[in-house]
mmCIF file of C-alpha atoms in Angstrom:
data_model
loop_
_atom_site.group_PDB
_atom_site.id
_atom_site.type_symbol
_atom_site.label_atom_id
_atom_site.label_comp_id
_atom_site.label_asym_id
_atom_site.label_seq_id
_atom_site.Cartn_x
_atom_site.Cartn_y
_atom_site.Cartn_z
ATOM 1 C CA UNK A 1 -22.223 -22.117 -15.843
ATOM 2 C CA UNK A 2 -25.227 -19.805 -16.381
ATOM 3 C CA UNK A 3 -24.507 -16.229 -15.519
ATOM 4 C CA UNK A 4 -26.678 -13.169 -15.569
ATOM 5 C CA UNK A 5 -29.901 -12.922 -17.515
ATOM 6 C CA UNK A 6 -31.883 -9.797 -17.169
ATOM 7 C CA UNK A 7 -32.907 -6.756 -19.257
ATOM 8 C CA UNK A 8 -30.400 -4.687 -21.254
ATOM 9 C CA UNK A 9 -29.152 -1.703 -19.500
ATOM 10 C CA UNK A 10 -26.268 1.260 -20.395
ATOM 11 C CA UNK A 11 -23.735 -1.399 -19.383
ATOM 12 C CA UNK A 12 -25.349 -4.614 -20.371
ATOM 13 C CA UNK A 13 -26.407 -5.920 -23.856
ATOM 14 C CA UNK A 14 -28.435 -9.432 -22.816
ATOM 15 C CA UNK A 15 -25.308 -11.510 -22.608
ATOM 16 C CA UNK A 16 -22.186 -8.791 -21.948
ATOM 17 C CA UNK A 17 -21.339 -6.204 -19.695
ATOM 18 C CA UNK A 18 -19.196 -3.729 -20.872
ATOM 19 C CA UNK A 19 -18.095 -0.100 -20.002
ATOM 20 C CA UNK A 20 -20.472 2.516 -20.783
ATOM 21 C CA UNK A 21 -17.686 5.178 -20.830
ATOM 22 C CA UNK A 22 -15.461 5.072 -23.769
ATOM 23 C CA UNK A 23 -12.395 3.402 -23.819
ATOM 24 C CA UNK A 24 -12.344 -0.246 -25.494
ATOM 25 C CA UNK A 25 -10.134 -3.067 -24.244
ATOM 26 C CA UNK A 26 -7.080 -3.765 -26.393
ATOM 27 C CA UNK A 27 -6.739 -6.401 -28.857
ATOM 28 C CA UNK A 28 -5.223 -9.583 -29.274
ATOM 29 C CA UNK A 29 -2.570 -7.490 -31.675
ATOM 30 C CA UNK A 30 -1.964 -5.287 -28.836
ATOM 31 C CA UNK A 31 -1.385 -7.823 -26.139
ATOM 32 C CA UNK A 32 1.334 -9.411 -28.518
ATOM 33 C CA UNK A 33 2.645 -6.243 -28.878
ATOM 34 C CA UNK A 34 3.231 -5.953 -25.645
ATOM 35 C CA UNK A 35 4.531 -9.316 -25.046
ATOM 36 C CA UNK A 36 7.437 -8.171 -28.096
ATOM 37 C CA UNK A 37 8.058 -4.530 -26.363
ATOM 38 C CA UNK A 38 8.439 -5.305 -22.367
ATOM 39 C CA UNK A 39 10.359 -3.255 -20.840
ATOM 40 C CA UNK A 40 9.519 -4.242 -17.215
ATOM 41 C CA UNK A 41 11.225 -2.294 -13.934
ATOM 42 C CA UNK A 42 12.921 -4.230 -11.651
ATOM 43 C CA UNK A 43 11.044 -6.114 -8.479
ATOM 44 C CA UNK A 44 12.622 -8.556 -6.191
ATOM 45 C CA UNK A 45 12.147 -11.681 -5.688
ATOM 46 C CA UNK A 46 11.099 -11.607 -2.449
ATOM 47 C CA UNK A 47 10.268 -9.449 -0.064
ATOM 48 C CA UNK A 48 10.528 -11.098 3.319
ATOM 49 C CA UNK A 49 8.669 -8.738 5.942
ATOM 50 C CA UNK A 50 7.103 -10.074 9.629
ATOM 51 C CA UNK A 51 2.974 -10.032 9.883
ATOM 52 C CA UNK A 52 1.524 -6.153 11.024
ATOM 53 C CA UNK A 53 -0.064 -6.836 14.299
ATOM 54 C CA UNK A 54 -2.890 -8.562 14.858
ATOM 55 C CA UNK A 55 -6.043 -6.285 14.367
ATOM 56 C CA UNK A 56 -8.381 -4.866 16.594
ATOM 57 C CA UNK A 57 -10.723 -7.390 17.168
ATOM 58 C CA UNK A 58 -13.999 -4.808 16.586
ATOM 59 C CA UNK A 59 -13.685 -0.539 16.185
ATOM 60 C CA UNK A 60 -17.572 0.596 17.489
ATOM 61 C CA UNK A 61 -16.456 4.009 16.600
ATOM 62 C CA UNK A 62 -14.702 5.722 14.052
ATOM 63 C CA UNK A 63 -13.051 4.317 10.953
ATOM 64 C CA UNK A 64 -9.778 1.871 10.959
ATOM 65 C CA UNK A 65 -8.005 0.905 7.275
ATOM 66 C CA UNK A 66 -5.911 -2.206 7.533
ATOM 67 C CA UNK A 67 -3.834 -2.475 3.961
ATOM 68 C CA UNK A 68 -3.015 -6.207 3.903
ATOM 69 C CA UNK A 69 -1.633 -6.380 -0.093
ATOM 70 C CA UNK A 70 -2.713 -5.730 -3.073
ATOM 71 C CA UNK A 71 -6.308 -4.965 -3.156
ATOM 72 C CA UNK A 72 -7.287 -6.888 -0.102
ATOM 73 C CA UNK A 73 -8.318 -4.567 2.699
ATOM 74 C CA UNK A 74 -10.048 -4.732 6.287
ATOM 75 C CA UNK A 75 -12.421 -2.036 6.756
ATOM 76 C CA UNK A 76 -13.204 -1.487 10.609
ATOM 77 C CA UNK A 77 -16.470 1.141 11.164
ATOM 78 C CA UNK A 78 -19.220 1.226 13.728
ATOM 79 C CA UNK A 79 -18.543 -2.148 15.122
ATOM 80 C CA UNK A 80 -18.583 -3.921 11.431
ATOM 81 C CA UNK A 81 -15.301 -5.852 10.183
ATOM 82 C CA UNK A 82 -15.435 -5.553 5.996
ATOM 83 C CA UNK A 83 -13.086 -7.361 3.746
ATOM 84 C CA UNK A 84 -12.193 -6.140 0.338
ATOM 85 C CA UNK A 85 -11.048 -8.369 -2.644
ATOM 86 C CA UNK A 86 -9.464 -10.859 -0.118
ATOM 87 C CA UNK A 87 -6.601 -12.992 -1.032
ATOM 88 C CA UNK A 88 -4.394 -15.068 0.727
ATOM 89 C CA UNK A 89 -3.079 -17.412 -1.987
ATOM 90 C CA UNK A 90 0.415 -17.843 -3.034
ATOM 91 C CA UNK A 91 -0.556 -17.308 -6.808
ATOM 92 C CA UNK A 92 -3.170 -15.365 -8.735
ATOM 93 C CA UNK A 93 -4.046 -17.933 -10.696
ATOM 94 C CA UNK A 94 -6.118 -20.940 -11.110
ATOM 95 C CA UNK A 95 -3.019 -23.496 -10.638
ATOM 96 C CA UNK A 96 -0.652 -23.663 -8.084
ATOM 97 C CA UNK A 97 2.686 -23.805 -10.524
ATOM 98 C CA UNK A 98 1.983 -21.299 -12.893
ATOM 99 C CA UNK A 99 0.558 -17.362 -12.810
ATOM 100 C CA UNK A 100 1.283 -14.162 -11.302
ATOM 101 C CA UNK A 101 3.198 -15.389 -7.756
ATOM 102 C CA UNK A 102 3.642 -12.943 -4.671
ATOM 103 C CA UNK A 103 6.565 -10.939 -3.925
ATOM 104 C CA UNK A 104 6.038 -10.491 -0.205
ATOM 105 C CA UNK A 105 3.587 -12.248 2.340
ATOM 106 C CA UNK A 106 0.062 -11.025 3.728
ATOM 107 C CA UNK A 107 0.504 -8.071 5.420
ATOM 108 C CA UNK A 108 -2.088 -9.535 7.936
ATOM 109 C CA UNK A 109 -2.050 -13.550 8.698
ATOM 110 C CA UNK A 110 -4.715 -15.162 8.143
ATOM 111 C CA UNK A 111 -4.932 -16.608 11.518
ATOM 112 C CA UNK A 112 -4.744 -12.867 12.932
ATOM 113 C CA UNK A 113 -7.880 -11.279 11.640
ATOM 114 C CA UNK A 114 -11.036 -10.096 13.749
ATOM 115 C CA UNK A 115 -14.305 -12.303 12.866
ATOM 116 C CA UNK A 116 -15.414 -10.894 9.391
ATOM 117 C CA UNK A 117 -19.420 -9.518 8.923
ATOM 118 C CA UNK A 118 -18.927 -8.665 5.332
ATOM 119 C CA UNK A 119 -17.227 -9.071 2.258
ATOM 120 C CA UNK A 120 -16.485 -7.158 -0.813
ATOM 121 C CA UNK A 121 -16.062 -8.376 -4.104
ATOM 122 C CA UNK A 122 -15.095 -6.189 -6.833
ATOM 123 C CA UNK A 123 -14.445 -8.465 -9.758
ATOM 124 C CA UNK A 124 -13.799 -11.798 -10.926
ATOM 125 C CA UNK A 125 -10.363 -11.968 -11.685
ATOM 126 C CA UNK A 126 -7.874 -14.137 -10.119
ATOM 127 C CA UNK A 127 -5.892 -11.725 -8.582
ATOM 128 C CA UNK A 128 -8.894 -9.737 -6.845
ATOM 129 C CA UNK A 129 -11.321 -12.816 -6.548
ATOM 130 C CA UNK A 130 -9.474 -16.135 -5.063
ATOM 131 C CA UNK A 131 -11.518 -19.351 -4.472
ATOM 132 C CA UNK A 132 -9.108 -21.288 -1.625
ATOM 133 C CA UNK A 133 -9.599 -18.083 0.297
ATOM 134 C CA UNK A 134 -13.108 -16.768 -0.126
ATOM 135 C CA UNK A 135 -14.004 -20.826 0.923
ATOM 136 C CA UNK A 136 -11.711 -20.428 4.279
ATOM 137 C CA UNK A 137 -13.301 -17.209 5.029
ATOM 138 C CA UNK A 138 -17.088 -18.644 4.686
ATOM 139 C CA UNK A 139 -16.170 -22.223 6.852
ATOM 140 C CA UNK A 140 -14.813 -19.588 9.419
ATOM 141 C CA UNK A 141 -16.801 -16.400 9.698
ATOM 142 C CA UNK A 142 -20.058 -17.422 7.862
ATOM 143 C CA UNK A 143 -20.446 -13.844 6.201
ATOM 144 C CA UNK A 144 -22.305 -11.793 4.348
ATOM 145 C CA UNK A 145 -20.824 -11.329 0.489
ATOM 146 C CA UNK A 146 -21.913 -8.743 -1.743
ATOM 147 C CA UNK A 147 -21.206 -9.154 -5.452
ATOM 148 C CA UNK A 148 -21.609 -7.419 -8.827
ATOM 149 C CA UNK A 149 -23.997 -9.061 -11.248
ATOM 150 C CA UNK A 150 -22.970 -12.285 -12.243
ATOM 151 C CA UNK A 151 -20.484 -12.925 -9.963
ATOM 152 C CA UNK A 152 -22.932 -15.457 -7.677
ATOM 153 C CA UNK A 153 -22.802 -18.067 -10.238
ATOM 154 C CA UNK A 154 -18.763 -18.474 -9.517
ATOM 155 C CA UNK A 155 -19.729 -18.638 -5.315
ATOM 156 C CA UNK A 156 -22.270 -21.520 -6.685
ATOM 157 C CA UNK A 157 -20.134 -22.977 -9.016
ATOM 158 C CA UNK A 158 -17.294 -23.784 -6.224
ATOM 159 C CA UNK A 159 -19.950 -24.151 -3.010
ATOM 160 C CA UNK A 160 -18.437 -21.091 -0.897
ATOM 161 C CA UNK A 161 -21.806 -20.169 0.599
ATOM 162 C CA UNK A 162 -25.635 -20.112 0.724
ATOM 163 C CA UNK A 163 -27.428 -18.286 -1.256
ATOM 164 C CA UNK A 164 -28.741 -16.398 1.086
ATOM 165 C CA UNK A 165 -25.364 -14.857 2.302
ATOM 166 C CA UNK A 166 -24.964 -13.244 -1.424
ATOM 167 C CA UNK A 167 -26.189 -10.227 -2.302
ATOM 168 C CA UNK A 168 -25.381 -9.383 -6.243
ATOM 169 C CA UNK A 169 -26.099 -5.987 -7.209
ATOM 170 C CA UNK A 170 -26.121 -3.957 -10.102
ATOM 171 C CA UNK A 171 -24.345 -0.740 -10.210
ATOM 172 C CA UNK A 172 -26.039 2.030 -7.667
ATOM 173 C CA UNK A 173 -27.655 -0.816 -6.337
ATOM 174 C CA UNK A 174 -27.867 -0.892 -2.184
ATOM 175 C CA UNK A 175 -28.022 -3.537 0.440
ATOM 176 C CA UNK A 176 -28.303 -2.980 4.222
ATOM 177 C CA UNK A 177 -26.142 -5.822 6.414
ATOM 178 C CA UNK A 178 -25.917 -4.436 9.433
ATOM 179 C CA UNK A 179 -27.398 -2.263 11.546
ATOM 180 C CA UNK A 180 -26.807 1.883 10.102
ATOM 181 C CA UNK A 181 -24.619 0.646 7.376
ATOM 182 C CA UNK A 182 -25.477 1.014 3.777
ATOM 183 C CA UNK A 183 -23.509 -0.553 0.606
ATOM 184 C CA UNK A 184 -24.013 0.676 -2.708
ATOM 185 C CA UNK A 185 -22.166 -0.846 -5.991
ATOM 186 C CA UNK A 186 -20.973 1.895 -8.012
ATOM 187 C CA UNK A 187 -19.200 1.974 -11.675
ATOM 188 C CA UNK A 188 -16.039 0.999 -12.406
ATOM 189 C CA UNK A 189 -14.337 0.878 -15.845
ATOM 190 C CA UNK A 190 -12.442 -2.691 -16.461
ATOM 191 C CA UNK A 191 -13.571 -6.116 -17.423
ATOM 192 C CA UNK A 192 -14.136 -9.292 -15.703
ATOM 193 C CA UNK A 193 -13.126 -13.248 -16.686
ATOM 194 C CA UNK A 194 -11.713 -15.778 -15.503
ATOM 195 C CA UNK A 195 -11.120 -17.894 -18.708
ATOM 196 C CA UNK A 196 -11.109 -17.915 -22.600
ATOM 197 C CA UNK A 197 -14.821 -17.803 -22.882
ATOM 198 C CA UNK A 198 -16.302 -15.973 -20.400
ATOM 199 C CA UNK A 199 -14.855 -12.290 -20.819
ATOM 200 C CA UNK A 200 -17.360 -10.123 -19.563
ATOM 201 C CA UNK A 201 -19.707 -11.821 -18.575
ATOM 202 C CA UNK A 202 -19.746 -10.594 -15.230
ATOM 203 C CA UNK A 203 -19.835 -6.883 -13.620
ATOM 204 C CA UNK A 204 -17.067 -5.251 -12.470
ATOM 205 C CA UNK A 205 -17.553 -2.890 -9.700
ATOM 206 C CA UNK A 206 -16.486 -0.450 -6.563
ATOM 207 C CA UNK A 207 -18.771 -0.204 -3.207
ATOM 208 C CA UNK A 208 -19.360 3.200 -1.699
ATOM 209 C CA UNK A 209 -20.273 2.214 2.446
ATOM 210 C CA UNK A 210 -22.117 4.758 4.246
ATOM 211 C CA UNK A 211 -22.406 4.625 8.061
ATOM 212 C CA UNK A 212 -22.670 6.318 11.463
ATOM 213 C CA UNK A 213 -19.403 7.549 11.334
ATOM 214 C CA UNK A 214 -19.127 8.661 8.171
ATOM 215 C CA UNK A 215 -18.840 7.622 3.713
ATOM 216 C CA UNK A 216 -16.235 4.851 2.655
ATOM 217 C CA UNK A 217 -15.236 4.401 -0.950
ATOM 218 C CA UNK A 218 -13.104 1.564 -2.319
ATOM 219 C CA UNK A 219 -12.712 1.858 -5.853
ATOM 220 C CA UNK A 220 -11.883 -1.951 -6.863
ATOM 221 C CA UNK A 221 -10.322 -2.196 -10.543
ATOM 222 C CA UNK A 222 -10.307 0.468 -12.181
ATOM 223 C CA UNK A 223 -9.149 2.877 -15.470
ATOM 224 C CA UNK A 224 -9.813 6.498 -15.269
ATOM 225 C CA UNK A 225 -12.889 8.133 -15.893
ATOM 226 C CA UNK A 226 -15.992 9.996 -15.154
ATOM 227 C CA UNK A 227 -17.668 8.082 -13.011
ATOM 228 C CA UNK A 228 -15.611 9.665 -10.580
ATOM 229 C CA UNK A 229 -17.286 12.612 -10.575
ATOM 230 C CA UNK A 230 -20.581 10.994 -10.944
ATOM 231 C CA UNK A 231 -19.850 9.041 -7.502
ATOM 232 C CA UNK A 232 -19.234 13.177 -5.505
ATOM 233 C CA UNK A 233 -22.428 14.055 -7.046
ATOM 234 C CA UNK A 234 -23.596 10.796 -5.104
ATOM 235 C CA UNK A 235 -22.030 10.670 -2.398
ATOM 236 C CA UNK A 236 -20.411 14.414 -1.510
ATOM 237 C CA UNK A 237 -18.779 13.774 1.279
ATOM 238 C CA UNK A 238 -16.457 10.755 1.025
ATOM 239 C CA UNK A 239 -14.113 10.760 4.438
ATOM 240 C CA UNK A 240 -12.041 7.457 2.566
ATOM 241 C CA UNK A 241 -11.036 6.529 -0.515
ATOM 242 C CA UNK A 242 -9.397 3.394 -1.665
ATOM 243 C CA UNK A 243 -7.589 4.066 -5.168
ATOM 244 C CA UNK A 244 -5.788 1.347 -7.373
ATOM 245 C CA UNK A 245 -2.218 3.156 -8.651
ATOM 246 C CA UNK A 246 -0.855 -0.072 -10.131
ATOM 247 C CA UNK A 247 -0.255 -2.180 -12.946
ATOM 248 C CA UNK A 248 -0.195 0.776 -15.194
ATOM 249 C CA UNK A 249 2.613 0.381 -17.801
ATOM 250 C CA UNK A 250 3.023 0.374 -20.865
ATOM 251 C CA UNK A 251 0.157 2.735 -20.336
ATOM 252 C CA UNK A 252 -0.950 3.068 -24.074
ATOM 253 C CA UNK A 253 -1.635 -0.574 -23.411
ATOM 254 C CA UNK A 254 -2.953 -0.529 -19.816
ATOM 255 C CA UNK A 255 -5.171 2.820 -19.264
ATOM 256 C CA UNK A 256 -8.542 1.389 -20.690
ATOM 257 C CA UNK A 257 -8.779 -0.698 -16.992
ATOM 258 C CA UNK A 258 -5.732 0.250 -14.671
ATOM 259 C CA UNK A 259 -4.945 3.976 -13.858
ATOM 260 C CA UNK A 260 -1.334 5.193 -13.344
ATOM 261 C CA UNK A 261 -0.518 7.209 -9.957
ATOM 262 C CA UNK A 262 -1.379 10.637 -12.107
ATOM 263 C CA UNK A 263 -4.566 9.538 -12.216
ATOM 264 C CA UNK A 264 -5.766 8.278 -9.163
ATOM 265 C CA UNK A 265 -4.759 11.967 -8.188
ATOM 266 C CA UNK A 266 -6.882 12.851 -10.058
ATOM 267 C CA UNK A 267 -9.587 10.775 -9.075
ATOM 268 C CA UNK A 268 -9.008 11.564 -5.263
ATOM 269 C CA UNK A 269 -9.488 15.379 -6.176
ATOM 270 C CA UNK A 270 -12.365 14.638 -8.311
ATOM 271 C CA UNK A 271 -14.172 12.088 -5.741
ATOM 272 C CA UNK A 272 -13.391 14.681 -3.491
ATOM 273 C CA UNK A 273 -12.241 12.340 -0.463
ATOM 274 C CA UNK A 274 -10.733 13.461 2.532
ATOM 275 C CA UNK A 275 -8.147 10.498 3.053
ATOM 276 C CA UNK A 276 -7.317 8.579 0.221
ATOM 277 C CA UNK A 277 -4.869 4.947 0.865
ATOM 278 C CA UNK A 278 -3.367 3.733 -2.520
ATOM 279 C CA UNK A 279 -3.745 -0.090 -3.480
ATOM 280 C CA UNK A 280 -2.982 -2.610 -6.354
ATOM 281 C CA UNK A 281 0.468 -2.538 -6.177
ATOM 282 C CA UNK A 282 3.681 -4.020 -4.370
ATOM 283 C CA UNK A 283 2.138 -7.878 -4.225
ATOM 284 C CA UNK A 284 1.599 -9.390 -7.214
ATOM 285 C CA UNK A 285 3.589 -8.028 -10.717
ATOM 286 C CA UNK A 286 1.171 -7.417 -13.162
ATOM 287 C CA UNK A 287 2.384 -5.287 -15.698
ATOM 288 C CA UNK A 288 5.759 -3.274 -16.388
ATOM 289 C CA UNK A 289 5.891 -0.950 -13.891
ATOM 290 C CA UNK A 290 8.762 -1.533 -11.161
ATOM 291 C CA UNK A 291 7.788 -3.048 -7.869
ATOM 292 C CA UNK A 292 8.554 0.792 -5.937
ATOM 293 C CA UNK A 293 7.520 2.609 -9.732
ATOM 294 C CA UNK A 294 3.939 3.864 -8.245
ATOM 295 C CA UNK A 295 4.716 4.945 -5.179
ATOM 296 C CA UNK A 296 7.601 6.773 -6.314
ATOM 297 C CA UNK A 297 5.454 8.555 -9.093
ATOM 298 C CA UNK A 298 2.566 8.889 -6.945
ATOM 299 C CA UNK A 299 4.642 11.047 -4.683
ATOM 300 C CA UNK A 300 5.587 13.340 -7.874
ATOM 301 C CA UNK A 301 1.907 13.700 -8.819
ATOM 302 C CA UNK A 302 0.956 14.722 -5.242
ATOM 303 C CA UNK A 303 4.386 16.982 -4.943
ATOM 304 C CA UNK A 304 3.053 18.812 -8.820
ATOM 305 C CA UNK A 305 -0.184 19.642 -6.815
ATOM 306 C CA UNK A 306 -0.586 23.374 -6.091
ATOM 307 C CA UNK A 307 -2.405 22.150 -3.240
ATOM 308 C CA UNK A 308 -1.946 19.647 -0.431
ATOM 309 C CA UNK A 309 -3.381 16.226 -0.540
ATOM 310 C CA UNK A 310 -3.842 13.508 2.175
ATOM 311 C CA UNK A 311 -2.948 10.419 0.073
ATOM 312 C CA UNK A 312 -1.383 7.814 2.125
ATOM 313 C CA UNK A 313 0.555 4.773 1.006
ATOM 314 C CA UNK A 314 0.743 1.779 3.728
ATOM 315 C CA UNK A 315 3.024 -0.846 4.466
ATOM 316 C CA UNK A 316 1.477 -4.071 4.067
ATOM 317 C CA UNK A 317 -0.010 -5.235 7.152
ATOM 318 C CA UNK A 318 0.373 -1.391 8.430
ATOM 319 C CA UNK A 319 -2.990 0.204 10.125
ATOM 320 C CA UNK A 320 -4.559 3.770 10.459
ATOM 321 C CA UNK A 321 -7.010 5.588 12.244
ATOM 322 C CA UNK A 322 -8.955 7.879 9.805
ATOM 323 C CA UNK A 323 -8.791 11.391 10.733
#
């Protein structure tokens, strides 16, 4: 598979991408640490809980967040349906019979959902970027996909749409799908791969949407770090944030891509949304923390504030109105 070939850049040496921030991935040392040390917190097995409603099949004004699991998200604004890292499958994982399995059901079935316009892509891993699912939306909806670098060569490799439906972008890189709405990539700091060989060799992003009624930003993947405050200085007034607060423990092990509750309240003050909705977490166990372990600390980081915060936590398949 040929990936990305173009010029070196802050984030890209010819043939890697890789965070231009500091904080290097852990070792194979480290992951066997890890694998010696678990401690993980209790999840069940699982979680048995009906559909959420069937969504509104268009929202012409305003802003509507549908959490459906994990990372996967509808976005509803000015008349535009958006999908997030969408996922359906029963695994994260390239086989059916082994991987990282669900604990509870799509918030949102499948069959429910409004005719999607766009979707998001954050990253190439399994349990943000799943083939079965990306192929049913495409037969169904025929959308528009926007991508980080690299990332077109997996849609190619497995035939889930035209060319011309994929837009691959580059970090602060824009694209215009419909009519008064905007996307721009923005950093993130993780790593992409899907395999033993190919670590990296895609980009790894979060999309900032601007439109009528007003600036949506969904974070994707990521550790803490500046580009946080580099987005505000961007984009100033963000009425919605998406922030992972997931898959954080051990965190000497996981803070180089995953941040812990702490610091996604962090990152909401320093992104300076109005709303924030937390993700990547509750769905698929991916690390030691317990199944309830982030929203529970999340609630202690927000109740250490001096200051309010509007950081919400959804039910899975649960929908709001943006204020």
């Amino acid at each position: 598979m040929k990936f990305y070939q173009g010029p070196a850049t802050d984030h890209f040496n010819g043939e890697y991408f890789y965070n231009s921030a500091n904080g290097a991935l852990r070792g194979t040392g480290s992951v066997l640490r890890w694998m010696l040390n678990r401690k993980p917190g209790p999840w069940r097995k699982w979680i048995d809980e009906p559909p959420g409603a069937p969504p509104l099949e268009r929202v012409p004004n305003g802003i509507r967040a549908t959490f459906i699991g994990h990372s996967t998200l509808l976005i509803q604004m000015d008349g535009v349906n958006i999908l997030c890292d969408p996922i359906w499958s029963m695994r994260a994982s390239p086989f059916s019979w082994i991987g990282p399995r669900r604990h509870r059901p799509p918030g949102i079935r499948f069959e429910d959902l409004p005719p999607i316009d766009i979707v998001l892509q954050s990253h190439d891993h399994y349990d943000h970027f799943d083939v079965p699912t990306q192929k049913r939306i495409a037969a169904q909806w025929h959308p528009k996909f926007v991508v980080p670098l690299g990332v077109r060569a997996r849609f190619e490799k497995h035939n889930i749409a035209p060319a011309e439906h994929i837009s691959e972008r580059d970090w602060w890189q824009s694209v215009s799908l419909a009519e008064n709405l905007k996307i721009t990539s923005v950093p993130a700091r993780h790593f992409s791969g899907r395999g033993l060989r190919d670590r990296n060799k895609t980009l790894w992003c979060g999309y900032v949407i601007e439109g009528p009624s007003g600036v949506v930003y969904f974070a994707g993947d990521t550790a803490y770090g500046s580009h946080f405050q580099e987005i505000r200085r961007r984009f100033p007034e963000i009425r919605l944030a998406f922030l992972p607060i997931g898959a954080y423990l051990p965190q000497w092990f996981m803070a180089p891509v995953h941040m812990s509750p702490a610091d996604a309240v962090r990152a909401h003050e320093e992104v300076g949304a109005a709303t924030s909705i937390g993700i990547h977490f509750g769905t698929y166990r991916l690390a030691d923390d317990g199944e309830d372990q982030p929203v529970s600390e999340l609630q202690q980081a927000l109740d250490a504030r001096q200051e309010s915060h509007r950081f919400w936590v959804l039910s899975a398949g649960e929908a709001r109105d943006i204020p």
